[in-house]
C-alpha positions as protocol buffer text, in pm:
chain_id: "A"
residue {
  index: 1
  type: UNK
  ca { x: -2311 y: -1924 z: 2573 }
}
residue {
  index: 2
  type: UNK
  ca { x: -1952 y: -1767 z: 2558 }
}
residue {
  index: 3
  type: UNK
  ca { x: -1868 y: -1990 z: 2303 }
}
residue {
  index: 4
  type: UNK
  ca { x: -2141 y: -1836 z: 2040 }
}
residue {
  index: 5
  type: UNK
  ca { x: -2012 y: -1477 z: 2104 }
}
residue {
  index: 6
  type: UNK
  ca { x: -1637 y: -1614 z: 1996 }
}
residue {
  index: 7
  type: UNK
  ca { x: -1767 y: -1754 z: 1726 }
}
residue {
  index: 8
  type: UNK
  ca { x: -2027 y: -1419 z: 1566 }
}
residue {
  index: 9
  type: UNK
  ca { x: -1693 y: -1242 z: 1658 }
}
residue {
  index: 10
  type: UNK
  ca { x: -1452 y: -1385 z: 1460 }
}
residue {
  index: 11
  type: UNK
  ca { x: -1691 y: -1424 z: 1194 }
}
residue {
  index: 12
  type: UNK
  ca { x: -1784 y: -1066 z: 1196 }
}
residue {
  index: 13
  type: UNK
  ca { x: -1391 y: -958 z: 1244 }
}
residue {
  index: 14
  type: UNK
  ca { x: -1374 y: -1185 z: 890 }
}
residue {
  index: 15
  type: UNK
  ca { x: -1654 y: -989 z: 716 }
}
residue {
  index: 16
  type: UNK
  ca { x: -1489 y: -675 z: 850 }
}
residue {
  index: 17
  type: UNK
  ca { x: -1101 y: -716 z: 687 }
}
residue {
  index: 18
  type: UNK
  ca { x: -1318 y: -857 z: 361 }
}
residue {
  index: 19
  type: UNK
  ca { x: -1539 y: -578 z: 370 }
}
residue {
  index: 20
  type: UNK
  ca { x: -1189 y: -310 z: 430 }
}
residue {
  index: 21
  type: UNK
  ca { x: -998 y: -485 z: 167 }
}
residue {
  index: 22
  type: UNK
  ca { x: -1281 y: -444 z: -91 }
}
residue {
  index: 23
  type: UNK
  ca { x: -1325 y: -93 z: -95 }
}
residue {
  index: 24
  type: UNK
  ca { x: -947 y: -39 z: -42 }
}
residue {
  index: 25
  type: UNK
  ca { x: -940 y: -224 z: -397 }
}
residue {
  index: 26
  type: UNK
  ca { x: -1253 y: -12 z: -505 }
}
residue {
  index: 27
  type: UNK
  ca { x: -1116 y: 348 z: -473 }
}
residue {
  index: 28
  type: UNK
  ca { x: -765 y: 237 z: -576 }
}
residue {
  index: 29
  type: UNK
  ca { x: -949 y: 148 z: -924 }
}
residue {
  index: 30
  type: UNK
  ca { x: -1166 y: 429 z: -942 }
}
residue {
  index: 31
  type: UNK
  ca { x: -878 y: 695 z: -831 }
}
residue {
  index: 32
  type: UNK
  ca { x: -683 y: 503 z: -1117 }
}
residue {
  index: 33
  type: UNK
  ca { x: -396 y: 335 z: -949 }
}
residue {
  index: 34
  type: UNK
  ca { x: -433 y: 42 z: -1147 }
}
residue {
  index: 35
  type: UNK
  ca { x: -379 y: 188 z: -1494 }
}
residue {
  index: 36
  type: UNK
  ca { x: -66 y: 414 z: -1407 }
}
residue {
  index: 37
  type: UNK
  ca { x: 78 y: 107 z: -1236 }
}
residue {
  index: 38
  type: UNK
  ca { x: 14 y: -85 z: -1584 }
}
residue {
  index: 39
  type: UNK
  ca { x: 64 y: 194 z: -1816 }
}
residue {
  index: 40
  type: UNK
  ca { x: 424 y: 41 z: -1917 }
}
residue {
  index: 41
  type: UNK
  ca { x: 272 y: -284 z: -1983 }
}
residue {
  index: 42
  type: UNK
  ca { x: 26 y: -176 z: -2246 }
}
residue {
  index: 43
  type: UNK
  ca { x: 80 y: -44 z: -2600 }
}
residue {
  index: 44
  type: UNK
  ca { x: -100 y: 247 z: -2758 }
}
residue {
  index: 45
  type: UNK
  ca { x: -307 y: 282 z: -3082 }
}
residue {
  index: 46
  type: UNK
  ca { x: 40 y: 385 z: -3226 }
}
residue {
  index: 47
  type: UNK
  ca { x: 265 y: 151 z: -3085 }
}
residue {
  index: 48
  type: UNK
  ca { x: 97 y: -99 z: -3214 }
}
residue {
  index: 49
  type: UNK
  ca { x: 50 y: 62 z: -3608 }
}
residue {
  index: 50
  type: UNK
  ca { x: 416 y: 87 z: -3563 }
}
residue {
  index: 51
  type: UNK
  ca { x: 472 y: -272 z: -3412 }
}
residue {
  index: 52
  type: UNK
  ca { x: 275 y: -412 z: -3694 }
}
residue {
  index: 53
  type: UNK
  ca { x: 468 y: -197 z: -3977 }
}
residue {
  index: 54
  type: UNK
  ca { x: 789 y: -337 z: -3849 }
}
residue {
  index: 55
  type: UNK
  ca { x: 634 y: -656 z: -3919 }
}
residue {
  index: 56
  type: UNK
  ca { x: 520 y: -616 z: -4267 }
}
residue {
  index: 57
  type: UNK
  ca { x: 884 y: -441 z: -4330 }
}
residue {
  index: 58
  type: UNK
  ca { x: 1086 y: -711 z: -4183 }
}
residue {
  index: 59
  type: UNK
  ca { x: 1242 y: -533 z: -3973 }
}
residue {
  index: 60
  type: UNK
  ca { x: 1425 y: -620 z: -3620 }
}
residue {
  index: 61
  type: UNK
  ca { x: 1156 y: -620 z: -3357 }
}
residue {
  index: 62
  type: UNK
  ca { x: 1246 y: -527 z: -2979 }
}
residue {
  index: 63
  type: UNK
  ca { x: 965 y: -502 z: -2737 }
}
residue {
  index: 64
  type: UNK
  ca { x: 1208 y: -236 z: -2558 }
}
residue {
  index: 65
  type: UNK
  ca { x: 1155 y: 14 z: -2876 }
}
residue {
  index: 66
  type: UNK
  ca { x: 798 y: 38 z: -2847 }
}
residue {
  index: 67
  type: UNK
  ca { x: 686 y: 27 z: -2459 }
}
residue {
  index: 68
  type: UNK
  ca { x: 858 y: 341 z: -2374 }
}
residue {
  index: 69
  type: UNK
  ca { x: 778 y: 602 z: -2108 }
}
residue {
  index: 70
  type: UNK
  ca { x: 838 y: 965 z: -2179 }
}
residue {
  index: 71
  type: UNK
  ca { x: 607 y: 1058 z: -1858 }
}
residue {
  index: 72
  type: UNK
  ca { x: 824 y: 1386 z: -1686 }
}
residue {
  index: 73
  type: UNK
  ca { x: 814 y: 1323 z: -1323 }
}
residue {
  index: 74
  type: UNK
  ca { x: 1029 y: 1625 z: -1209 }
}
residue {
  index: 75
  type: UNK
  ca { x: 857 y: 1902 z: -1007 }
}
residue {
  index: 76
  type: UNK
  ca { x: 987 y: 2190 z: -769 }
}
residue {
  index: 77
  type: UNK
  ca { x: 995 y: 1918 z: -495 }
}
residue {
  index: 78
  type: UNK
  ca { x: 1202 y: 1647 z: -637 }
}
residue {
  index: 79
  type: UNK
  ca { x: 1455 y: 1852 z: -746 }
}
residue {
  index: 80
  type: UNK
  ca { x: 1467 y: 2018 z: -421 }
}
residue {
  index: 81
  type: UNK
  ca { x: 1483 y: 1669 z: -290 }
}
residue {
  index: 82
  type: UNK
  ca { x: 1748 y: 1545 z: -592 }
}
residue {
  index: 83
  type: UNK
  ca { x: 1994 y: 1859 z: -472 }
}
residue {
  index: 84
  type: UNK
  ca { x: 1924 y: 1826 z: -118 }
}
residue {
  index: 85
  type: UNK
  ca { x: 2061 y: 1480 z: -102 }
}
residue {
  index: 86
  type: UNK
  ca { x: 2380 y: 1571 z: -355 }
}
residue {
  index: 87
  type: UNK
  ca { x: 2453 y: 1787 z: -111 }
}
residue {
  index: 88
  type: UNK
  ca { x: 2442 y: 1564 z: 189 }
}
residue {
  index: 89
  type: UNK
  ca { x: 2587 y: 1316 z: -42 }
}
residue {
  index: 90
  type: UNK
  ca { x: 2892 y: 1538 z: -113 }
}
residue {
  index: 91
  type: UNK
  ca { x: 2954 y: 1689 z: 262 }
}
residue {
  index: 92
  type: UNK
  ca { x: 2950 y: 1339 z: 396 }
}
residue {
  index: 93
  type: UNK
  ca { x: 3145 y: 1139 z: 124 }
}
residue {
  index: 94
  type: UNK
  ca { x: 3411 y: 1462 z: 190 }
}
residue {
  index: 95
  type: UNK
  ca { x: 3390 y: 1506 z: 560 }
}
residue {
  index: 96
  type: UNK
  ca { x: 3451 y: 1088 z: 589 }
}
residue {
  index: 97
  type: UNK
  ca { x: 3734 y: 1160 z: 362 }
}
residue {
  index: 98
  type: UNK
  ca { x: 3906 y: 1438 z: 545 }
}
residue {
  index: 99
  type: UNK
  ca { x: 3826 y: 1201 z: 862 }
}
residue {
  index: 100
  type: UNK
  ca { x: 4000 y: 912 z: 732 }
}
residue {
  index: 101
  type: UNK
  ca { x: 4332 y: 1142 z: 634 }
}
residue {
  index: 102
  type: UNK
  ca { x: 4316 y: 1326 z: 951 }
}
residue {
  index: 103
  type: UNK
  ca { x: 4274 y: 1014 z: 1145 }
}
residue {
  index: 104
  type: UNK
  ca { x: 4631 y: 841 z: 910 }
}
residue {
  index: 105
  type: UNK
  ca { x: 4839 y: 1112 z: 992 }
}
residue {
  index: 106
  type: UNK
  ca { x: 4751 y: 1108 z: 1349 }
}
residue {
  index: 107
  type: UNK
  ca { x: 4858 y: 708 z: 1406 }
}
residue {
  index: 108
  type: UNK
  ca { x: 5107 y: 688 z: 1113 }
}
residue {
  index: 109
  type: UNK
  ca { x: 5420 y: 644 z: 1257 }
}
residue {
  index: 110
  type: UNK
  ca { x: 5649 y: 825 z: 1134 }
}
């Protein structure tokens, strides 16, 4: 008798993480992390009118030239966040420097 509920309860945990996964997957579609994750990998209308005049013309062809992203991610926050950790980078780069020369001319012998 135990052995049954096992059983309908690891089948059921099964459906459950199947079930979770697939509507993860759903809303990541339909809130459209897919496409910004593969915007880089496809070209536009005009990439590829430009891709295919390079053709005709003969000209040097670099898959570089043509998938490029111009997308502006800066905001308020992430230069807050940029300068924030300058600073921190610069007090504690410094303050280890001043450190390390206080700590030399306290054991140089001199």
């Amino acid at each position: 008798m135990e052995e049954k509920k096992k059983n309908k309860n690891i089948f059921l945990k099964c459906i459950l993480i199947l079930f979770l996964i697939f509507i993860s997957l759903y809303f990541m579609d339909n809130l459209g992390y897919y496409n910004i994750a593969t915007k880089n990998k496809i070209l536009t209308e005009e990439q590829i009118k430009e891709f295919e005049n390079d053709v005709k013309n003969g000209s040097s062809i670099d898959i570089k030239e043509y998938v490029k992203d111009n997308t502006n991610y800066r905001n308020t926050y992430s230069n807050i966040g940029y300068n924030l950790s300058e600073c921190i980078d610069n007090v504690l780069n410094k303050g280890l420097k001043n450190l390390g020369n206080i700590l030399k001319k306290l054991f140089q012998n001199e």
